Coordinates of C-alpha atoms in Angstrom, one line a residue:
Chain Z
M137 CA 34.6 -91.0 -9.4
T138 CA 36.5 -90.3 -12.6
F139 CA 34.6 -87.0 -12.8
L140 CA 36.1 -85.9 -9.4
W141 CA 39.6 -86.9 -10.4
A142 CA 39.2 -85.3 -13.8
F143 CA 38.3 -82.0 -12.0
L144 CA 41.1 -82.3 -9.5
I145 CA 43.9 -83.4 -11.8
G146 CA 42.8 -81.2 -14.7
G147 CA 42.6 -78.2 -12.3
L148 CA 46.0 -79.0 -10.7
L149 CA 47.7 -79.2 -14.1
C150 CA 46.3 -75.7 -14.9
V151 CA 47.4 -74.4 -11.5
V152 CA 51.0 -75.6 -12.2
A153 CA 50.9 -73.9 -15.6
Q154 CA 49.5 -70.7 -14.0
L155 CA 52.3 -70.6 -11.4
V156 CA 55.0 -71.2 -14.0
M157 CA 53.6 -68.3 -16.0
D158 CA 53.3 -65.9 -13.0
W159 CA 56.6 -66.8 -11.3
F160 CA 58.8 -67.0 -14.3
R161 CA 57.0 -64.2 -16.1
M162 CA 56.5 -66.3 -19.2
T163 CA 54.2 -65.7 -22.1
P164 CA 51.3 -68.1 -22.5
G165 CA 52.9 -69.4 -25.7
Q166 CA 56.1 -70.3 -23.8
V167 CA 54.2 -72.2 -21.1
L168 CA 52.2 -74.1 -23.7
V169 CA 55.4 -75.2 -25.5
I170 CA 56.9 -76.4 -22.3
F171 CA 53.8 -78.3 -21.3
V172 CA 53.3 -80.1 -24.6
M173 CA 57.0 -81.2 -24.4
A174 CA 56.6 -82.2 -20.8
G175 CA 53.6 -84.3 -21.8
A176 CA 55.6 -86.1 -24.4
I177 CA 58.5 -86.8 -22.0
L178 CA 56.2 -88.0 -19.2
G179 CA 54.4 -90.0 -21.7
G180 CA 57.6 -91.7 -22.8
L181 CA 58.4 -92.5 -19.1
G182 CA 55.0 -94.1 -18.8
I183 CA 53.9 -91.7 -16.1
Y184 CA 51.4 -89.7 -18.1
G185 CA 49.6 -92.9 -19.3
K186 CA 48.9 -93.8 -15.7
L187 CA 47.6 -90.4 -15.0
V188 CA 45.2 -90.7 -18.0
N189 CA 43.9 -94.1 -16.9
F190 CA 43.3 -92.6 -13.5
A191 CA 42.0 -89.1 -14.2
G192 CA 40.5 -89.6 -17.7
A193 CA 39.8 -86.3 -19.3
G194 CA 41.5 -84.5 -16.4
A195 CA 44.8 -85.6 -18.0
A196 CA 43.8 -86.0 -21.6
V197 CA 42.2 -82.6 -22.1
P198 CA 45.0 -80.3 -20.9
L199 CA 47.8 -79.8 -23.5
P200 CA 50.3 -82.3 -22.0
G201 CA 47.8 -84.9 -23.1
F202 CA 48.4 -83.8 -26.7
G203 CA 52.1 -84.5 -26.3
Y204 CA 51.3 -87.8 -24.6
T205 CA 48.9 -88.8 -27.4
M206 CA 51.6 -88.2 -30.1
V207 CA 54.1 -90.3 -28.2
E208 CA 51.6 -93.1 -27.8
G209 CA 50.8 -92.9 -31.5
I210 CA 54.5 -93.2 -32.4
G211 CA 54.8 -96.2 -30.2
Q212 CA 51.9 -97.9 -32.0
A213 CA 53.3 -97.0 -35.5
V214 CA 56.8 -98.1 -34.7
K215 CA 55.5 -101.5 -33.8
Q216 CA 53.9 -101.8 -37.2
K217 CA 56.2 -99.9 -39.6
G218 CA 59.5 -99.6 -37.8
A219 CA 61.5 -96.3 -38.1
L220 CA 58.9 -94.8 -40.5
G221 CA 56.5 -94.9 -37.5
L222 CA 58.6 -92.2 -35.9
F223 CA 57.4 -89.9 -38.6
T224 CA 53.9 -91.0 -39.1
G225 CA 52.7 -92.1 -35.7
G226 CA 52.5 -88.8 -33.9
L227 CA 50.3 -86.9 -36.3
T228 CA 48.1 -90.0 -37.0
A229 CA 47.2 -90.2 -33.4
A230 CA 46.7 -86.4 -33.1
S231 CA 45.0 -86.0 -36.5
G232 CA 41.5 -85.7 -35.1
G233 CA 42.4 -82.7 -32.9
I234 CA 44.6 -80.9 -35.4
K235 CA 42.2 -81.3 -38.3
A236 CA 39.3 -80.2 -36.2
A237 CA 41.2 -77.1 -35.1
V238 CA 42.1 -76.2 -38.7
V239 CA 38.6 -76.8 -40.1
F240 CA 36.7 -75.2 -37.2
G241 CA 39.2 -72.3 -37.2
L242 CA 38.7 -71.7 -40.9
V243 CA 34.9 -71.8 -40.5
A244 CA 34.9 -69.5 -37.4
A245 CA 37.1 -67.0 -39.2
L246 CA 34.7 -66.9 -42.1
I247 CA 31.6 -66.6 -39.9
F248 CA 32.6 -64.4 -36.9
K249 CA 34.2 -61.0 -36.5
P250 CA 36.4 -60.1 -33.6
K251 CA 34.6 -57.9 -31.1
S252 CA 36.7 -56.6 -28.3
Chain J
M287 CA 75.3 -45.5 -16.3
D288 CA 75.2 -49.3 -16.0
S289 CA 75.0 -49.1 -12.3
E290 CA 72.2 -46.6 -12.6
K291 CA 70.4 -49.0 -14.9
A292 CA 70.8 -51.8 -12.4
R293 CA 69.6 -49.7 -9.6
Y294 CA 66.6 -48.4 -11.5
Q295 CA 65.6 -52.0 -12.5
Q296 CA 65.9 -53.0 -8.9
L297 CA 63.7 -50.1 -7.8
T298 CA 61.2 -51.1 -10.5
Q299 CA 61.0 -54.7 -9.2
E300 CA 60.6 -53.5 -5.6
M301 CA 57.8 -51.1 -6.4
M302 CA 56.0 -53.2 -9.0
P303 CA 52.5 -54.1 -8.1
R304 CA 52.3 -57.8 -7.4
R305 CA 50.5 -60.2 -9.7
P306 CA 47.5 -61.7 -7.8
V307 CA 49.2 -65.1 -7.9
L308 CA 47.0 -66.9 -5.3
R309 CA 43.7 -65.6 -6.9
N310 CA 45.0 -66.5 -10.4
A311 CA 45.9 -70.0 -9.2
I312 CA 42.5 -70.6 -7.6
M313 CA 40.7 -69.4 -10.7
A314 CA 43.0 -71.5 -12.9
F315 CA 42.1 -74.6 -10.8
V316 CA 38.4 -74.0 -11.0
V317 CA 38.1 -73.1 -14.6
G318 CA 40.6 -75.8 -15.8
G319 CA 39.0 -78.4 -13.6
L320 CA 35.5 -77.5 -15.0
I321 CA 36.6 -77.7 -18.6
C322 CA 38.1 -81.2 -17.9
V323 CA 34.8 -82.3 -16.3
V324 CA 33.0 -81.1 -19.5
G325 CA 35.6 -83.2 -21.4
Q326 CA 34.9 -86.2 -19.2
C327 CA 31.1 -85.8 -19.8
I328 CA 31.7 -85.9 -23.5
Q329 CA 34.0 -88.8 -23.3
W330 CA 31.5 -90.6 -21.1
F331 CA 28.9 -90.0 -23.7
F332 CA 31.0 -91.6 -26.4
M333 CA 31.9 -94.5 -24.2
H334 CA 28.1 -95.0 -23.7
Q335 CA 28.0 -95.5 -27.5
G336 CA 30.2 -98.5 -27.0
M337 CA 33.7 -97.0 -27.4
S338 CA 36.6 -97.8 -25.1
A339 CA 38.0 -94.9 -23.1
K340 CA 40.9 -94.8 -25.5
E341 CA 38.8 -94.8 -28.7
A342 CA 36.6 -92.1 -27.2
S343 CA 39.4 -89.6 -26.6
S344 CA 39.8 -88.6 -30.2
P345 CA 36.1 -87.7 -30.8
T346 CA 36.1 -86.0 -27.4
A347 CA 39.0 -83.8 -28.6
V348 CA 37.1 -82.9 -31.8
V349 CA 34.0 -81.9 -29.9
L350 CA 36.0 -79.8 -27.3
I351 CA 37.9 -78.1 -30.1
G352 CA 34.6 -77.3 -31.9
L353 CA 33.2 -75.8 -28.6
G354 CA 36.4 -73.8 -28.1
A355 CA 36.2 -72.5 -31.7
L356 CA 32.5 -71.6 -31.2
F357 CA 33.1 -69.8 -27.9
T358 CA 36.0 -67.9 -29.5
G359 CA 33.8 -66.9 -32.4
L360 CA 31.1 -65.6 -30.1
G361 CA 33.7 -63.6 -28.2
W362 CA 33.3 -65.6 -24.9
Y363 CA 36.6 -67.4 -24.7
D364 CA 38.9 -64.4 -24.1
R365 CA 36.7 -63.6 -21.1
I366 CA 37.0 -67.2 -19.8
V367 CA 40.8 -66.9 -20.0
K368 CA 40.9 -63.4 -18.6
H369 CA 39.5 -64.8 -15.3
G370 CA 40.7 -68.4 -15.6
G371 CA 44.2 -67.8 -17.0
M372 CA 46.0 -71.0 -17.7
G373 CA 42.8 -72.8 -16.7
G374 CA 41.4 -71.6 -20.0
T375 CA 44.6 -71.7 -22.0
L376 CA 46.0 -75.2 -21.1
P377 CA 43.0 -77.3 -22.0
I378 CA 42.6 -78.2 -25.7
T379 CA 39.8 -75.7 -26.0
G380 CA 42.5 -73.1 -25.4
F381 CA 44.4 -74.6 -28.3
A382 CA 41.4 -74.0 -30.5
N383 CA 41.2 -70.4 -29.2
A384 CA 44.8 -69.9 -30.1
M385 CA 44.1 -71.0 -33.7
V386 CA 40.8 -69.4 -34.3
S387 CA 41.5 -66.0 -32.8
P388 CA 44.3 -64.9 -35.1
A389 CA 42.5 -66.3 -38.1
M390 CA 39.5 -64.2 -37.3
E391 CA 41.6 -61.2 -36.6
F392 CA 43.4 -61.3 -39.9
R393 CA 40.4 -62.1 -42.0
T394 CA 40.7 -58.5 -43.4
E395 CA 44.1 -59.4 -44.9
G396 CA 42.5 -62.0 -47.2
L397 CA 41.9 -65.7 -47.2
V398 CA 45.5 -66.9 -48.0
M399 CA 47.9 -64.7 -46.1
G400 CA 45.3 -63.5 -43.6
V401 CA 43.3 -66.5 -42.5
G402 CA 45.4 -69.3 -43.9
A403 CA 48.8 -68.2 -42.7
R404 CA 47.7 -66.8 -39.4
L405 CA 45.8 -69.9 -38.2
F406 CA 49.2 -71.1 -36.9
T407 CA 50.8 -67.9 -35.5
V408 CA 50.1 -69.0 -31.9
A409 CA 49.5 -72.7 -32.3
G410 CA 52.4 -73.3 -34.7
P411 CA 55.1 -73.4 -31.9
V412 CA 53.0 -75.9 -29.9
L413 CA 52.8 -78.2 -33.0
V414 CA 56.4 -77.8 -33.9
Y415 CA 57.8 -78.5 -30.5
G416 CA 55.1 -81.0 -29.6
M417 CA 55.8 -83.1 -32.7
T418 CA 59.6 -82.9 -32.3
A419 CA 59.5 -83.8 -28.6
A420 CA 57.2 -86.7 -29.3
M421 CA 59.5 -88.0 -32.0
V422 CA 62.6 -87.7 -29.9
V423 CA 61.0 -89.4 -27.0
G424 CA 59.6 -92.1 -29.2
A425 CA 63.1 -92.7 -30.8
V426 CA 64.9 -92.7 -27.4
R427 CA 62.4 -95.2 -25.9
W428 CA 62.7 -97.4 -29.0
L429 CA 66.5 -97.4 -28.7
I430 CA 66.6 -98.1 -25.0
T431 CA 63.7 -100.6 -24.6
G432 CA 63.5 -102.1 -28.1
V433 CA 59.8 -101.3 -28.2
A434 CA 58.6 -97.8 -28.9
Chain S
M231 CA 56.7 -13.5 -33.5
G232 CA 59.8 -15.5 -32.8
V233 CA 61.6 -18.4 -31.3
A234 CA 64.2 -17.9 -28.7
R235 CA 66.5 -20.6 -27.3
R236 CA 66.6 -21.1 -23.6
G237 CA 69.3 -23.3 -22.1
K238 CA 70.1 -26.6 -23.8
A239 CA 67.0 -28.0 -25.3
T240 CA 64.2 -25.5 -24.7
Y241 CA 62.7 -22.9 -27.1
E242 CA 60.4 -20.1 -26.1
T243 CA 57.9 -19.2 -28.7
T244 CA 56.1 -15.9 -28.9
N245 CA 52.8 -15.3 -30.6
V246 CA 51.9 -19.0 -31.0
W247 CA 48.3 -19.6 -30.1
I248 CA 46.0 -22.5 -29.8
R249 CA 43.0 -21.4 -31.7
G250 CA 40.8 -24.5 -31.3
T251 CA 41.0 -28.2 -30.3
G252 CA 39.1 -31.3 -31.3
S253 CA 38.9 -34.5 -29.4
V254 CA 37.0 -37.7 -30.3
V255 CA 37.2 -40.9 -28.3
G256 CA 35.9 -44.4 -28.2
P257 CA 33.1 -45.7 -25.9
N258 CA 35.4 -46.8 -23.0
E259 CA 37.3 -43.5 -23.0
G260 CA 34.0 -41.6 -23.2
S261 CA 32.5 -43.3 -20.2
G262 CA 35.4 -43.0 -17.8
P263 CA 36.2 -40.3 -15.3
L264 CA 36.5 -37.7 -18.1
K265 CA 33.0 -38.4 -19.4
G266 CA 31.4 -35.4 -21.0
Q267 CA 34.7 -33.6 -21.6
F268 CA 35.3 -34.7 -25.2
D269 CA 33.8 -33.3 -28.3
R270 CA 32.5 -36.6 -29.6
V271 CA 32.2 -40.1 -28.2
W272 CA 31.8 -43.1 -30.5
P273 CA 29.1 -45.5 -29.7
D274 CA 31.4 -48.4 -30.5
E275 CA 35.0 -49.0 -31.5
Q276 CA 34.3 -49.5 -35.2
N277 CA 31.6 -46.9 -35.8
G278 CA 30.5 -48.4 -39.1
Q279 CA 33.9 -48.7 -40.6
T280 CA 34.9 -52.0 -42.3
T281 CA 38.3 -52.4 -40.7
W282 CA 39.9 -51.3 -37.4
E283 CA 42.5 -49.4 -39.4
K284 CA 39.8 -47.4 -41.2
A285 CA 38.1 -46.8 -37.9
E286 CA 41.3 -45.2 -36.6
Q287 CA 41.5 -43.0 -39.7
A288 CA 37.9 -42.0 -39.3
I289 CA 38.3 -41.0 -35.6
L290 CA 41.3 -38.8 -36.5
S291 CA 39.3 -37.3 -39.4
E292 CA 36.5 -36.4 -36.9
A293 CA 39.0 -34.8 -34.5
Y294 CA 40.2 -32.7 -37.4
D295 CA 36.6 -31.6 -38.2
E296 CA 36.0 -30.6 -34.6
A297 CA 39.2 -28.6 -34.3
L298 CA 38.4 -26.8 -37.6
R299 CA 34.9 -26.1 -36.5
K300 CA 35.8 -24.8 -33.1
S301 CA 38.7 -22.6 -34.5
E302 CA 36.5 -21.3 -37.3
T303 CA 39.0 -22.5 -39.8
D304 CA 38.7 -24.0 -43.2
W305 CA 41.0 -26.7 -44.5
S306 CA 42.3 -24.3 -47.1
Q307 CA 43.6 -22.0 -44.4
I308 CA 45.8 -24.8 -42.9
D309 CA 49.3 -24.3 -44.2
L310 CA 50.8 -27.5 -42.7
V311 CA 49.6 -30.6 -40.9
V312 CA 52.0 -32.0 -38.4
G313 CA 50.9 -35.3 -36.9
G314 CA 51.5 -39.0 -36.3
D315 CA 50.2 -42.2 -34.9
L316 CA 51.3 -45.6 -33.7
L317 CA 50.8 -47.7 -36.8
D318 CA 53.6 -48.8 -39.1
Q319 CA 54.3 -46.1 -41.7
I320 CA 52.0 -43.8 -39.7
V321 CA 49.3 -44.8 -42.0
T322 CA 46.5 -43.2 -40.0
T323 CA 47.9 -39.8 -40.4
N324 CA 49.2 -40.3 -43.9
F325 CA 46.0 -41.8 -45.3
N326 CA 44.0 -38.8 -43.9
G327 CA 46.3 -36.7 -46.1
R328 CA 44.6 -38.2 -49.1
T329 CA 41.4 -36.5 -48.3
H330 CA 42.5 -33.2 -46.6
Q331 CA 45.1 -32.5 -49.4
R332 CA 47.1 -30.1 -47.2
P333 CA 50.9 -30.1 -46.9
L334 CA 51.7 -32.8 -44.4
A335 CA 54.7 -33.5 -42.2
G336 CA 54.4 -36.8 -40.5
V337 CA 56.2 -37.2 -37.1
F338 CA 56.7 -40.2 -34.8
S339 CA 57.7 -40.5 -31.2
A340 CA 55.3 -43.3 -30.3
C341 CA 53.0 -42.1 -27.6
A342 CA 55.0 -38.8 -27.3
T343 CA 54.0 -38.0 -30.9
F344 CA 51.4 -35.4 -29.9
T345 CA 53.8 -33.1 -27.9
E346 CA 56.5 -33.6 -30.6
G347 CA 54.0 -32.4 -33.2
L348 CA 52.9 -29.5 -30.9
G349 CA 56.6 -28.5 -30.4
V350 CA 57.5 -28.7 -34.1
G351 CA 54.3 -26.9 -35.1
A352 CA 54.9 -24.1 -32.5
M353 CA 58.5 -23.6 -33.6
L354 CA 57.6 -23.4 -37.3
L355 CA 54.8 -20.9 -36.6
G356 CA 57.0 -18.9 -34.3
G357 CA 59.7 -18.9 -37.0
G358 CA 57.3 -17.2 -39.4
G359 CA 56.0 -17.8 -42.8
L360 CA 53.1 -20.0 -41.8
E361 CA 49.8 -18.8 -40.4
R362 CA 47.9 -21.9 -39.3
V363 CA 49.2 -25.3 -38.4
M364 CA 47.1 -28.4 -37.6
V365 CA 48.7 -30.7 -35.1
S366 CA 47.3 -34.2 -34.4
A367 CA 47.8 -37.6 -32.9
A368 CA 45.6 -40.7 -32.9
S369 CA 45.5 -44.3 -31.7
H370 CA 43.0 -47.2 -31.7
H371 CA 42.8 -50.0 -29.2
Q372 CA 42.2 -52.8 -31.7
T373 CA 44.8 -51.7 -34.3
A374 CA 47.5 -51.4 -31.6
E375 CA 46.6 -54.7 -30.0
R376 CA 47.1 -56.6 -33.3
Q377 CA 50.3 -54.7 -34.1
F378 CA 51.9 -55.0 -30.7
R379 CA 50.3 -57.7 -28.8
F380 CA 47.8 -60.5 -29.5
P381 CA 44.7 -61.1 -31.6
L382 CA 41.6 -59.6 -29.9
E383 CA 39.8 -62.9 -29.2
L384 CA 42.9 -64.7 -28.0
G385 CA 42.4 -65.3 -24.3
Y386 CA 45.2 -64.0 -22.1
Q387 CA 45.6 -62.3 -18.8
R388 CA 46.9 -58.8 -18.6
T389 CA 49.5 -58.1 -15.9
P390 CA 48.8 -55.3 -13.4
T391 CA 51.3 -53.0 -15.2
A392 CA 49.9 -53.5 -18.7
A393 CA 48.6 -50.4 -20.5
W394 CA 45.4 -50.1 -22.4
T395 CA 45.8 -48.4 -25.8
A396 CA 43.2 -45.7 -26.0
T397 CA 40.8 -45.4 -29.0
A398 CA 41.1 -41.7 -29.3
A399 CA 42.3 -38.8 -31.4
G400 CA 43.1 -35.2 -30.7
A401 CA 43.8 -32.3 -33.0
V402 CA 44.8 -28.7 -32.4
V403 CA 44.8 -25.7 -34.7
L404 CA 47.8 -23.5 -34.0
A405 CA 47.8 -19.9 -35.3
N406 CA 49.7 -16.7 -35.1
E407 CA 46.6 -14.7 -34.2
R408 CA 45.4 -14.4 -30.7
G409 CA 43.5 -17.3 -29.3
P410 CA 42.5 -18.4 -25.8
L411 CA 45.7 -20.4 -25.0
R412 CA 49.3 -19.7 -25.8
I413 CA 52.2 -22.0 -26.3
E414 CA 55.0 -20.6 -24.2
A415 CA 57.9 -22.9 -24.6
V416 CA 58.8 -26.4 -25.8
T417 CA 61.5 -28.8 -24.8
F418 CA 62.5 -31.7 -27.0
G419 CA 63.5 -34.8 -25.1
R420 CA 66.5 -37.1 -25.7
V421 CA 66.3 -40.9 -25.7
V422 CA 66.6 -42.4 -22.2
D423 CA 66.9 -46.1 -21.7
L424 CA 67.4 -47.4 -18.2
G425 CA 67.1 -51.1 -19.2
G426 CA 63.4 -51.8 -19.0
K427 CA 62.5 -54.7 -21.2
D428 CA 58.9 -55.6 -20.4
P429 CA 56.4 -54.3 -23.0
N430 CA 53.8 -55.0 -20.4
D431 CA 55.4 -52.4 -18.1
M432 CA 56.1 -49.3 -20.3
G433 CA 55.2 -46.9 -17.4
S434 CA 58.4 -47.7 -15.4
A435 CA 60.5 -47.7 -18.6
M436 CA 59.2 -44.2 -19.6
A437 CA 59.4 -42.6 -16.2
P438 CA 63.1 -41.7 -16.4
A439 CA 62.6 -40.1 -19.9
A440 CA 59.8 -38.0 -18.4
Y441 CA 62.0 -37.0 -15.5
D442 CA 64.8 -36.0 -17.9
T443 CA 62.6 -33.8 -20.0
I444 CA 60.8 -32.2 -17.1
Q445 CA 64.0 -31.3 -15.3
Q446 CA 65.5 -30.0 -18.5
H447 CA 62.6 -27.8 -19.1
L448 CA 62.7 -26.4 -15.5
A449 CA 66.4 -25.9 -15.6
D450 CA 66.4 -24.2 -19.1
T451 CA 63.6 -21.8 -18.1
G452 CA 64.7 -21.3 -14.5
Q453 CA 61.4 -22.5 -13.1
S454 CA 60.4 -24.9 -10.4
A455 CA 57.7 -27.5 -10.6
G456 CA 55.5 -25.3 -8.5
D457 CA 55.4 -22.6 -11.1
F458 CA 53.0 -24.8 -13.0
D459 CA 49.4 -25.5 -11.9
A460 CA 49.8 -29.0 -13.2
I461 CA 52.3 -31.2 -15.0
F462 CA 50.7 -33.9 -17.0
T463 CA 52.7 -36.8 -18.3
G464 CA 51.3 -38.7 -21.3
D465 CA 50.8 -42.4 -20.4
L466 CA 52.9 -43.4 -17.5
G467 CA 49.8 -44.8 -15.8
H468 CA 49.4 -45.6 -12.2
F469 CA 52.7 -47.4 -11.8
G470 CA 54.7 -45.1 -14.0
V471 CA 53.6 -42.1 -12.0
E472 CA 54.6 -43.7 -8.8
M473 CA 58.0 -44.6 -10.3
L474 CA 58.5 -41.0 -11.7
I475 CA 57.7 -39.4 -8.3
R476 CA 60.1 -41.7 -6.6
Y477 CA 62.8 -41.4 -9.2
A478 CA 62.5 -37.6 -9.2
Q479 CA 62.6 -37.5 -5.4
E480 CA 65.9 -39.3 -5.4
K481 CA 67.2 -36.5 -7.8
Q482 CA 65.9 -33.8 -5.4
L483 CA 62.9 -32.9 -7.5
D484 CA 59.5 -33.0 -5.8
L485 CA 56.7 -33.6 -8.3
S486 CA 54.2 -35.1 -6.0
E487 CA 52.1 -32.0 -5.7
V488 CA 51.7 -31.1 -9.4
L489 CA 52.1 -34.3 -11.3
D490 CA 49.2 -36.1 -13.0
D491 CA 49.0 -38.4 -16.0
C492 CA 46.7 -38.4 -19.0
G493 CA 46.6 -42.2 -19.2
R494 CA 45.9 -42.6 -15.5
S495 CA 43.0 -40.1 -15.6
L496 CA 41.4 -41.6 -18.7
Y497 CA 39.9 -44.7 -17.1
D498 CA 38.5 -45.9 -13.8
A499 CA 41.0 -48.7 -13.2
D500 CA 38.6 -50.6 -10.8
Q501 CA 35.5 -50.4 -13.0
Q502 CA 37.0 -50.6 -16.5
D503 CA 39.7 -53.2 -16.0
T504 CA 42.3 -51.2 -17.8
H505 CA 45.1 -52.0 -15.3
N506 CA 47.9 -49.4 -15.6
G507 CA 45.7 -47.0 -17.5
G508 CA 45.5 -45.6 -21.0
S509 CA 48.3 -45.3 -23.5
G510 CA 48.8 -44.5 -27.2
P511 CA 49.4 -41.2 -29.1
G512 CA 45.7 -40.5 -29.0
C513 CA 45.7 -40.7 -25.2
S514 CA 47.6 -37.5 -24.4
A515 CA 46.3 -35.9 -27.6
S516 CA 42.6 -36.4 -26.7
V517 CA 43.0 -35.7 -23.0
F518 CA 44.8 -32.4 -23.8
A519 CA 42.4 -31.4 -26.6
G520 CA 39.4 -32.2 -24.5
P521 CA 39.6 -32.0 -20.7
L522 CA 42.9 -30.2 -20.2
A523 CA 42.3 -27.4 -22.8
R524 CA 38.9 -27.0 -21.2
R525 CA 40.3 -26.6 -17.7
L526 CA 42.8 -24.1 -19.0
V527 CA 40.2 -22.0 -20.7
Q528 CA 37.8 -22.2 -17.8
G529 CA 40.5 -21.1 -15.4
D530 CA 41.1 -24.3 -13.4
Y531 CA 44.7 -24.1 -14.5
R532 CA 46.6 -21.1 -15.8
R533 CA 49.9 -22.8 -16.6
L534 CA 50.2 -26.4 -17.7
L535 CA 53.2 -28.5 -18.7
L536 CA 52.2 -31.3 -21.0
V537 CA 54.9 -34.0 -21.2
A538 CA 53.8 -36.9 -23.4
T539 CA 55.9 -40.0 -23.1
G540 CA 56.8 -42.5 -25.7
A541 CA 58.3 -46.0 -25.7
L542 CA 60.3 -46.3 -28.9
F543 CA 60.3 -50.1 -29.5
S544 CA 58.9 -52.3 -32.1
P545 CA 57.6 -55.9 -31.8
T546 CA 60.8 -57.1 -33.5
T547 CA 63.2 -55.3 -31.1
Y548 CA 61.6 -56.7 -27.9
Q549 CA 61.5 -60.2 -29.3
Q550 CA 65.2 -59.8 -30.0
G551 CA 65.7 -59.0 -26.3
E552 CA 66.5 -55.3 -26.7
S553 CA 65.5 -52.9 -23.9
I554 CA 63.0 -50.2 -24.5
P555 CA 64.4 -46.7 -25.4
C556 CA 62.0 -44.0 -24.3
I557 CA 61.5 -40.3 -25.0
A558 CA 59.4 -37.4 -23.7
H559 CA 58.7 -34.0 -25.2
A560 CA 57.4 -31.1 -23.1
V561 CA 55.1 -28.2 -24.1
A562 CA 54.2 -25.4 -21.8
V563 CA 50.7 -24.0 -22.4
V564 CA 49.4 -20.9 -20.6
R565 CA 46.1 -19.1 -20.6
E566 CA 46.5 -15.4 -21.4
E567 CA 43.9 -13.1 -20.0
A568 CA 42.5 -10.8 -22.6
S569 CA 44.6 -7.7 -22.6
R570 CA 41.8 -5.4 -23.6

């Protein structure tokens, strides 16, 4: 069942992003920035967490999930370290993704050449 | 002259070919949904190894980013986005594409200012505003509720 | 020999001839509707070069070779090279100067560079002192994409009005001895900006500049649009041509019968996914040096007005929210029947 919800919710988030881009004539970069910030805000309001529990990867894989992950990480870190957690929590939680992107990006740039 | 400008811009808007909004939306839904299902499969695999859903999300992201980087390197990802639009850009695989593609492109400008600096040309803003927003949200929630 | 002023911005040249043309294009351009009408077609966009920038230099160099070969001219006979391209510091044209070692005057009007070069070259020849002038313009899809838009492998959707920078180069040898085609008159355009801001819609931004130059040329020379067999704009594309016809109509100038566009005719929009059509300095240069020159020589046209159009913005100016200033230069080319 989670698979169906992952498809529906993940697809819907992408549709909203597509409509925002087409209607407001935004660049993809602008849309991504808005969506990562929206994910953080909805995460803070406790809404995005419910969506993740419900739709799994459908909510976690799109970019708002990235903002949500960082907010959650900050929550955890603040509990343990207080104010310092505001600085360390976000990146700790997102470190897997960011580091993967840097390392794989570097490797891909060394191996592959752009084609078209 | 200003009125002529306004009139011409209005004429441009009237005559401009419409973006295929409906088709773009449907394609974004299908492509984005499918990528999320792939993500769900990977997460399910890690959960089968005994992780909780939450623990599994980090390795899932790593695998998806690896796939996004691989598909970008092979020259497939730009085609996925050409048809799927935000369905390809919004998932975390699109984030990988945004980092890998400029690094590949500027490989000819050397390893430091080419690859190293350009990795973040498109992904940088997402990290900057994502981190800032998360910190602000965390701080506000901490102030209001006492627990972050 | 001579140059005579007509009206406000037009100069008639006598005894300025096109002695030969060279056109080299990439695989997409070479397999479109104009297939078989270019001198050389590259099998791929890189053609063995190590960088895209070197590939652009190489495609221009090959266009030079073809123009020299067909005009039976040696580099040593070229008194001056007038040319330009789209890259910063017009490196493509300037770097070619390292090898050909001829006097070089670089010019830039973005995608209108080719007719600017033709106009400057024709006037200098008409003015006397020179005997042969090489005029050129080049562009390359991949180098332009990375300078103006996004990395190649970054996924994004093009909008319907987005142009496709052509991988193409065109070169023309002008001479003061009789050749098949003659340059009759040139009109230098002024900068026109009606407020267009979208770099993904340069066609509508450039259309008023094209109108301004076309009507100036017609007014200065006392002709009507119908006096030409064809008027070819540079790279307005499908949407830009529509906008130009409509805009000119409002100003009581009917272009619908004679107007066509190099960028629009370069690709098959449905098959090749090029949206609005081709753009770039090499677009009008190669389409003129290949198909159009051929049609003139073969007799399909006798009189042609080539009006290349350029959007004079940089990535910095549009990010700062500036509108896009545009320009167009017109060159009238005629076929002269052999007098004897």
